[in-house]
Amino acid sequence: MSRPLISIVIANWNGRELLKPCLESVFAQNHTGAEPAQSRFEVIIIDNGSTDGSVAFIEKTHPELRLIKNPLNLGFAKANNQGILASRGEFILTLNNDTVLDKDFLAALMSAVADSRPRVGMWAAKILSLNEKAIIDSVGGLLLYPDGLARGRGRLERDRGQYDALNEILLPSACAALYRREMLDEVGLFDEDFFAYCEDTDLGLRARLLGWGARSVPGAVCFHSYSATGGDYSVFKAYHVERNRAYVLIKNFPLSLVLCSPYHTLRRYAKQLSSIRSGKGASSRVADRAGRAGLFFIFIKVYFAVIINLPALLKKRRLIQRRRKVAESEFVEWLLTDGIDAEELTRKD
């Protein structure tokens, strides 16, 4: 019996220098059976209007790959959806262009798939820092804050194997996540209105609300250059993360938690303001780049976008909540077992 086909989907925007080590690690995967590993996966790259020679590099070095060329940057969500729709695999691996895979990455993932029950539809890799390989980016998927924001479990901690015993988790980071096609057929793809950031949180929660499970695979190790494409501490990222976490909240959270969320958001803002005053953390670095007037403008722009898009968000919410198969109490339990508090969230921002 042949192994299932994995479709590896990589969205790229001006990442020529990142693609070389990424693709080299993909094609250096260990043989995992009678057939070589590379005979059981396909690679689809979606280029979002790069101007750095990415397309020419791919066409020259990997002409065998499926390359989708967009005339401009359509966003991470749209690009990944294009790749998924063009793919043939039973399983979809979303991979950031700034990742490098351990040689046993795919073998570990597929071993975990074989050991999972049919309603498990998501698997999270162990993601470590590319620059400091002993430092965690995310292990055991994402942790959820009560206002819709999420962060990688263990982020910035030194990896001592402290999260390797995790099995069931809330949801994976799409930086390096495996999805079952059957699940995507039922749940839907990434919400393209997000453009970039938090779309994996949204997809994961929609899947969990329909009864799909997620597993951690600590043996599937990859290394990630955090925000190498979008820009660490960039104004662009700050805006999209803050706007999109509100989208996640409105679409997926139980009404009681939506009504309580302003308290948690204000509490987070207070911690972030303290971070800015102390000159520490990501909030401080964003403030350094944007200035206080710029931060205020981001805040206004975020809430203006949420208000303008509220009718569409509520329409999506009605559909999601009508279809959900889990009780509100189970959602609350997720926040207890896979939640993160404001202080830790700000410290690891």
XYZ file of N, CA and C in Angstrom, residues 23 81 211 260:
12
model
N 13.879 25.092 0.305
C 13.669 24.034 -0.686
C 14.731 22.947 -0.583
N -4.522 29.404 -0.160
C -5.739 28.818 -0.735
C -5.530 28.443 -2.198
N -15.668 19.804 15.558
C -15.333 18.514 16.155
C -14.042 17.887 15.689
N -17.378 39.619 27.082
C -16.363 39.814 28.125
C -15.023 40.290 27.560
